[in-house]
Amino acid sequence: MPEGHVIHRLARLNHELFGGGPVRVSSPQGRFADGAALIDGKALDEAEAHGKHLFLGFGEQWLHIHLGLYGRYDFGTGEAPEPVGQVRLRMANGSGYADLRGPTACELLTPAEKAAVHRRLGPDPLRPGEAGDPAWQRISRSGSTVAALLMDQKVLAGVGNVYRAEVLFRLGIDPHRAGRDLTRAEWDAIWADLVALMREGVEAGRIDTVRPEHTPEAMGRPPRVDDHGGEVYVYRRQDQPCLVCGTPVRTEELAARNLFWCPRCQRT
DNA sequence: TCTTTATGGCGAT
DNA sequence: TCGCCCTAAAGAT
């Protein structure tokens, strides 16, 4: 589930449900029992996201959460039911609860440790007032592919496999090009498109990237549903016809992740 | 009832 | 580049 838009949404949800008041914190599964005990009953002061990292502030203690590839965060209203499955972290306050399963990280950090996490992350298109320039500095000097650079959280924070594939498609950029071969104008367009797409993603809670004129309805094709919830051009659409030109969408493995692109629309 | 897969990221080699 | 970590659901048998 989780690219940056999901984490920013989670920060907002945590703030809305738990902000300001005391929270019961536990670890039904037991693997975070010690940490949970340290903040149980404290008030949640702040909820913040940077890229795919979520930070929940309880006084001087920062709860740092990273969902990884298959972590899940589920919210509910009212009293929490008996935990189902491996619930690493549960937060509850009587009016609602949140269950966290399968995270890569669920740990308490000092303010200094939190600062260190921020330092190793690149700019996040979803953080207010964030400038994309530090990312451009790295990209424009790198021989790595644009595809790899967009996924590198030290370069850019919050972009994952879906936004990577989709933004490159929308701008007609071949994912295999070296970062140093991008033009400044192309980078500016990538950053601006990510800001817009990801903001929409936070509001919608899913990733939609298909322009109105390219929806199957507008193109006179039968409607379809992507199993990941959003309407996209190329992500996991390998071998299906490109929504714009009809050429079969291609896939290949790049740095242990699946890359998707249209060989005709993305030739520059 | 298996095996595979997933919108990540880390450390060892 | 590889193996590994975490979990649940989908797909294969």
Short mmCIF file of C-alpha atoms (C1' of nucleotides) in Angstrom, two decimals:
data_model
loop_
_atom_site.label_atom_id
_atom_site.label_comp_id
_atom_site.label_asym_id
_atom_site.label_seq_id
_atom_site.Cartn_x
_atom_site.Cartn_y
_atom_site.Cartn_z
CA MET A 1 0.00 0.00 0.00
CA PRO A 2 2.49 2.59 1.06
CA GLU A 3 4.02 5.38 -0.99
CA GLY A 4 4.47 8.84 0.47
CA HIS A 5 0.86 9.92 -0.01
CA VAL A 6 -0.30 7.11 2.32
CA ILE A 7 2.10 8.17 5.06
CA HIS A 8 1.03 11.81 4.92
CA ARG A 9 -2.54 10.62 5.13
CA LEU A 10 -1.66 8.52 8.16
CA ALA A 11 -0.05 11.53 9.84
CA ARG A 12 -3.26 13.45 9.32
CA LEU A 13 -5.46 10.60 10.55
CA ASN A 14 -3.34 10.10 13.66
CA HIS A 15 -3.50 13.79 14.40
CA GLU A 16 -7.27 13.93 13.93
CA LEU A 17 -8.02 10.89 16.02
CA PHE A 18 -5.39 11.02 18.75
CA GLY A 19 -3.98 14.56 18.67
CA GLY A 20 -3.67 16.42 21.96
CA GLY A 21 -5.08 13.79 24.28
CA PRO A 22 -3.76 10.75 26.10
CA VAL A 23 -3.50 7.56 24.09
CA ARG A 24 -3.44 3.96 25.19
CA VAL A 25 -0.51 2.32 23.43
CA SER A 26 0.05 -1.42 23.37
CA SER A 27 1.58 -4.20 21.34
CA PRO A 28 -0.90 -7.09 21.15
CA GLN A 29 1.67 -9.15 19.28
CA GLY A 30 4.28 -8.36 21.93
CA ARG A 31 7.17 -7.41 19.70
CA PHE A 32 6.91 -3.73 20.61
CA ALA A 33 5.78 -4.26 24.19
CA ASP A 34 8.72 -2.43 25.82
CA GLY A 35 8.42 0.63 23.60
CA ALA A 36 4.66 0.77 23.92
CA ALA A 37 4.91 0.76 27.72
CA LEU A 38 7.16 3.83 27.62
CA ILE A 39 4.57 6.02 25.88
CA ASP A 40 1.34 4.39 27.06
CA GLY A 41 -1.01 7.02 28.48
CA LYS A 42 0.97 10.00 27.15
CA ALA A 43 -0.53 12.66 24.90
CA LEU A 44 0.17 12.72 21.19
CA ASP A 45 1.60 16.17 20.51
CA GLU A 46 2.52 15.95 16.84
CA ALA A 47 2.17 13.74 13.80
CA GLU A 48 4.52 14.28 10.91
CA ALA A 49 5.52 12.55 7.68
CA HIS A 50 8.70 12.78 5.66
CA GLY A 51 8.62 10.58 2.59
CA LYS A 52 7.61 7.11 3.70
CA HIS A 53 8.53 7.76 7.34
CA LEU A 54 5.89 8.56 9.95
CA PHE A 55 6.79 10.30 13.22
CA LEU A 56 4.43 10.51 16.17
CA GLY A 57 5.58 12.80 18.96
CA PHE A 58 4.93 11.95 22.60
CA GLY A 59 6.87 14.56 24.54
CA GLU A 60 10.56 13.89 23.99
CA GLN A 61 9.81 10.46 22.57
CA TRP A 62 9.26 10.04 18.84
CA LEU A 63 7.52 6.95 17.62
CA HIS A 64 9.05 6.22 14.23
CA ILE A 65 7.08 4.02 11.86
CA HIS A 66 7.97 2.75 8.41
CA LEU A 67 5.54 0.42 6.68
CA GLY A 68 8.06 -1.14 4.34
CA LEU A 69 6.74 -3.17 1.45
CA TYR A 70 3.68 -4.68 3.08
CA GLY A 71 3.05 -2.98 6.37
CA ARG A 72 -0.59 -2.04 7.03
CA TYR A 73 -2.24 0.60 9.16
CA ASP A 74 -5.95 0.21 9.89
CA PHE A 75 -8.16 2.75 11.67
CA GLY A 76 -11.48 2.10 13.31
CA THR A 77 -13.99 3.96 15.45
CA GLY A 78 -15.19 3.12 18.93
CA GLU A 79 -13.60 0.59 21.24
CA ALA A 80 -10.95 -1.63 19.67
CA PRO A 81 -12.00 -5.24 19.01
CA GLU A 82 -9.91 -8.31 19.85
CA PRO A 83 -6.75 -8.02 17.78
CA VAL A 84 -6.68 -10.13 14.62
CA GLY A 85 -3.35 -11.42 13.32
CA GLN A 86 0.01 -9.89 14.12
CA VAL A 87 -0.76 -6.44 15.51
CA ARG A 88 2.60 -4.86 16.36
CA LEU A 89 1.17 -1.59 17.61
CA ARG A 90 -2.24 -0.56 18.76
CA MET A 91 -3.21 2.97 19.72
CA ALA A 92 -6.64 3.69 21.18
CA ASN A 93 -8.44 6.46 23.03
CA GLY A 94 -12.03 5.32 23.37
CA SER A 95 -13.35 7.16 20.33
CA GLY A 96 -11.17 5.18 17.93
CA TYR A 97 -8.18 2.94 17.44
CA ALA A 98 -5.38 2.22 15.00
CA ASP A 99 -3.66 -1.13 14.34
CA LEU A 100 -0.24 -1.48 12.75
CA ARG A 101 0.88 -4.78 11.21
CA GLY A 102 4.07 -5.87 9.49
CA PRO A 103 6.05 -2.62 9.62
CA THR A 104 9.71 -2.45 8.71
CA ALA A 105 10.21 -0.01 11.58
CA CYS A 106 8.27 0.63 14.76
CA GLU A 107 10.62 2.13 17.30
CA LEU A 108 11.15 5.02 19.70
CA LEU A 109 13.67 7.69 18.72
CA THR A 110 15.22 10.63 20.52
CA PRO A 111 14.93 14.04 18.85
CA ALA A 112 18.54 13.66 17.68
CA GLU A 113 17.85 10.27 16.16
CA LYS A 114 14.79 11.65 14.42
CA ALA A 115 16.87 14.49 13.00
CA ALA A 116 19.30 11.93 11.62
CA VAL A 117 16.50 10.21 9.72
CA HIS A 118 15.45 13.53 8.17
CA ARG A 119 19.04 14.25 7.19
CA ARG A 120 19.39 11.14 5.11
CA LEU A 121 16.15 11.77 3.19
CA GLY A 122 15.80 13.90 0.09
CA PRO A 123 13.09 16.52 -0.46
CA ASP A 124 9.51 15.30 -0.20
CA PRO A 125 7.06 16.69 -2.78
CA LEU A 126 4.36 16.60 -0.09
CA ARG A 127 6.13 18.67 2.55
CA PRO A 128 4.91 22.25 2.49
CA GLY A 129 7.42 24.70 1.11
CA GLU A 130 9.84 21.96 0.12
CA ALA A 131 12.22 22.81 -2.73
CA GLY A 132 13.14 20.14 -5.25
CA ASP A 133 16.53 21.63 -6.00
CA PRO A 134 18.65 19.33 -3.79
CA ALA A 135 17.23 16.41 -5.76
CA TRP A 136 18.15 18.05 -9.05
CA GLN A 137 21.71 18.59 -7.80
CA ARG A 138 22.11 14.84 -7.34
CA ILE A 139 20.20 13.74 -10.41
CA SER A 140 21.95 16.06 -12.82
CA ARG A 141 25.33 14.67 -11.72
CA SER A 142 24.44 11.01 -11.71
CA GLY A 143 25.06 8.31 -14.26
CA SER A 144 22.31 6.15 -12.73
CA THR A 145 19.03 5.77 -14.55
CA VAL A 146 16.19 8.17 -13.86
CA ALA A 147 14.15 5.15 -12.81
CA ALA A 148 16.62 4.28 -10.05
CA LEU A 149 17.12 7.88 -8.95
CA LEU A 150 13.43 8.61 -8.48
CA MET A 151 13.14 5.62 -6.13
CA ASP A 152 16.23 6.56 -4.13
CA GLN A 153 14.96 8.10 -0.92
CA LYS A 154 18.21 9.99 -0.38
CA VAL A 155 17.47 11.79 -3.64
CA LEU A 156 13.71 12.18 -3.37
CA ALA A 157 11.55 11.11 -0.42
CA GLY A 158 8.14 9.52 -0.82
CA VAL A 159 8.16 8.36 -4.42
CA GLY A 160 7.68 4.61 -4.85
CA ASN A 161 7.25 2.21 -7.70
CA VAL A 162 3.84 3.48 -8.80
CA TYR A 163 4.57 7.22 -8.84
CA ARG A 164 7.93 6.54 -10.46
CA ALA A 165 6.41 4.62 -13.36
CA GLU A 166 3.49 6.99 -13.79
CA VAL A 167 5.30 10.32 -13.68
CA LEU A 168 7.81 9.13 -16.26
CA PHE A 169 5.00 7.98 -18.50
CA ARG A 170 3.08 11.24 -18.16
CA LEU A 171 6.16 13.20 -19.22
CA GLY A 172 7.17 10.78 -21.99
CA ILE A 173 10.57 10.07 -20.45
CA ASP A 174 12.38 6.79 -21.03
CA PRO A 175 13.13 5.37 -17.56
CA HIS A 176 16.52 4.10 -18.74
CA ARG A 177 17.99 7.54 -19.38
CA ALA A 178 20.82 8.65 -17.16
CA GLY A 179 20.00 11.35 -14.62
CA ARG A 180 22.71 13.58 -16.02
CA ASP A 181 21.03 13.51 -19.41
CA LEU A 182 17.82 15.04 -18.09
CA THR A 183 17.25 18.70 -18.85
CA ARG A 184 16.43 21.18 -16.14
CA ALA A 185 13.04 21.70 -17.77
CA GLU A 186 12.32 17.98 -17.65
CA TRP A 187 13.24 17.83 -13.98
CA ASP A 188 11.08 20.86 -13.16
CA ALA A 189 8.18 19.14 -14.90
CA ILE A 190 8.78 15.90 -12.96
CA TRP A 191 8.84 17.73 -9.63
CA ALA A 192 5.74 19.78 -10.43
CA ASP A 193 3.84 16.71 -11.58
CA LEU A 194 4.82 14.76 -8.47
CA VAL A 195 3.64 17.59 -6.24
CA ALA A 196 0.27 17.66 -8.00
CA LEU A 197 -0.20 13.88 -8.28
CA MET A 198 0.83 13.13 -4.73
CA ARG A 199 -1.35 15.86 -3.26
CA GLU A 200 -4.30 14.33 -5.07
CA GLY A 201 -3.19 10.94 -3.75
CA VAL A 202 -3.31 12.18 -0.15
CA GLU A 203 -6.86 13.42 -0.60
CA ALA A 204 -8.12 10.40 -2.52
CA GLY A 205 -6.21 7.75 -0.57
CA ARG A 206 -5.20 6.11 -3.85
CA ILE A 207 -3.02 6.76 -6.85
CA ASP A 208 -4.79 8.07 -9.93
CA THR A 209 -2.67 9.33 -12.78
CA VAL A 210 -4.75 8.95 -15.94
CA ARG A 211 -5.75 12.25 -17.53
CA PRO A 212 -9.47 12.64 -18.27
CA GLU A 213 -8.89 12.45 -22.02
CA HIS A 214 -7.21 9.06 -21.67
CA THR A 215 -9.68 7.22 -19.51
CA PRO A 216 -11.02 4.07 -21.16
CA GLU A 217 -14.41 5.77 -21.43
CA ALA A 218 -12.96 8.79 -23.27
CA MET A 219 -10.95 6.48 -25.54
CA GLY A 220 -13.97 4.34 -26.38
CA ARG A 221 -12.54 1.26 -24.66
CA PRO A 222 -14.22 -0.98 -22.11
CA PRO A 223 -13.85 0.24 -18.52
CA ARG A 224 -11.35 -1.53 -16.31
CA VAL A 225 -10.37 -1.71 -12.68
CA ASP A 226 -6.83 -1.85 -11.38
CA ASP A 227 -6.47 -4.22 -8.46
CA HIS A 228 -4.45 -1.67 -6.49
CA GLY A 229 -7.34 0.77 -6.42
CA GLY A 230 -6.23 3.60 -8.68
CA GLU A 231 -6.41 4.37 -12.37
CA VAL A 232 -2.91 4.27 -13.89
CA TYR A 233 -1.17 4.22 -17.28
CA VAL A 234 1.56 1.60 -16.96
CA TYR A 235 2.03 0.32 -13.41
CA ARG A 236 1.43 -3.44 -13.46
CA ARG A 237 -0.18 -3.18 -16.87
CA GLN A 238 2.54 -5.18 -18.66
CA ASP A 239 1.46 -6.74 -21.97
CA GLN A 240 -1.74 -4.72 -21.97
CA PRO A 241 -2.17 -2.04 -24.64
CA CYS A 242 -0.94 1.43 -23.70
CA LEU A 243 -3.94 3.65 -22.95
CA VAL A 244 -2.57 6.30 -25.31
CA CYS A 245 -0.97 4.49 -28.26
CA GLY A 246 -2.02 0.84 -27.93
CA THR A 247 1.54 -0.53 -27.85
CA PRO A 248 1.94 -3.32 -25.27
CA VAL A 249 3.27 -1.98 -21.98
CA ARG A 250 6.66 -3.44 -21.11
CA THR A 251 8.17 -4.55 -17.82
CA GLU A 252 11.62 -5.51 -16.61
CA GLU A 253 13.39 -5.98 -13.32
CA LEU A 254 15.54 -3.07 -12.25
CA ALA A 255 17.35 -3.08 -8.92
CA ALA A 256 15.11 -5.89 -7.64
CA ARG A 257 11.91 -3.95 -8.44
CA ASN A 258 9.56 -4.17 -11.38
CA LEU A 259 9.73 -1.31 -13.83
CA PHE A 260 6.88 -0.56 -16.24
CA TRP A 261 6.88 1.71 -19.27
CA CYS A 262 5.50 2.22 -22.76
CA PRO A 263 8.28 1.79 -25.32
CA ARG A 264 6.51 4.05 -27.79
CA CYS A 265 5.28 6.92 -25.62
CA GLN A 266 8.53 7.04 -23.62
CA ARG A 267 11.25 7.29 -26.22
CA THR A 268 12.92 10.54 -25.31
"C1'" DT B 1 -2.30 -26.59 1.37
"C1'" DC B 2 1.26 -25.11 -0.55
"C1'" DT B 3 3.90 -21.05 -3.19
"C1'" DT B 4 4.20 -16.48 -4.82
"C1'" DT B 5 3.83 -11.70 -4.62
"C1'" DA B 6 3.68 -6.81 -2.94
"C1'" DT B 7 3.26 0.60 -3.71
"C1'" DG B 8 10.76 -0.96 0.95
"C1'" DG B 9 15.01 -0.77 2.76
"C1'" DC B 10 18.95 -2.59 5.23
"C1'" DG B 11 23.52 -4.78 5.78
"C1'" DA B 12 26.85 -8.08 4.09
"C1'" DT B 13 29.58 -9.49 0.19
"C1'" DT C 1 23.99 -7.70 -6.31
"C1'" DC C 2 22.20 -10.77 -2.81
"C1'" DG C 3 19.80 -12.33 1.17
"C1'" DC C 4 16.96 -11.01 4.60
"C1'" DC C 5 13.28 -8.83 7.53
"C1'" DC C 6 8.20 -8.15 8.42
"C1'" DT C 7 2.63 -10.01 7.04
"C1'" DA C 8 -1.50 -11.07 4.44
"C1'" DA C 9 -3.79 -12.12 0.37
"C1'" DA C 10 -3.90 -14.01 -4.13
"C1'" DG C 11 -2.72 -17.68 -7.08
"C1'" DA C 12 -1.33 -22.34 -8.06
"C1'" DT C 13 -1.82 -27.28 -7.04
#
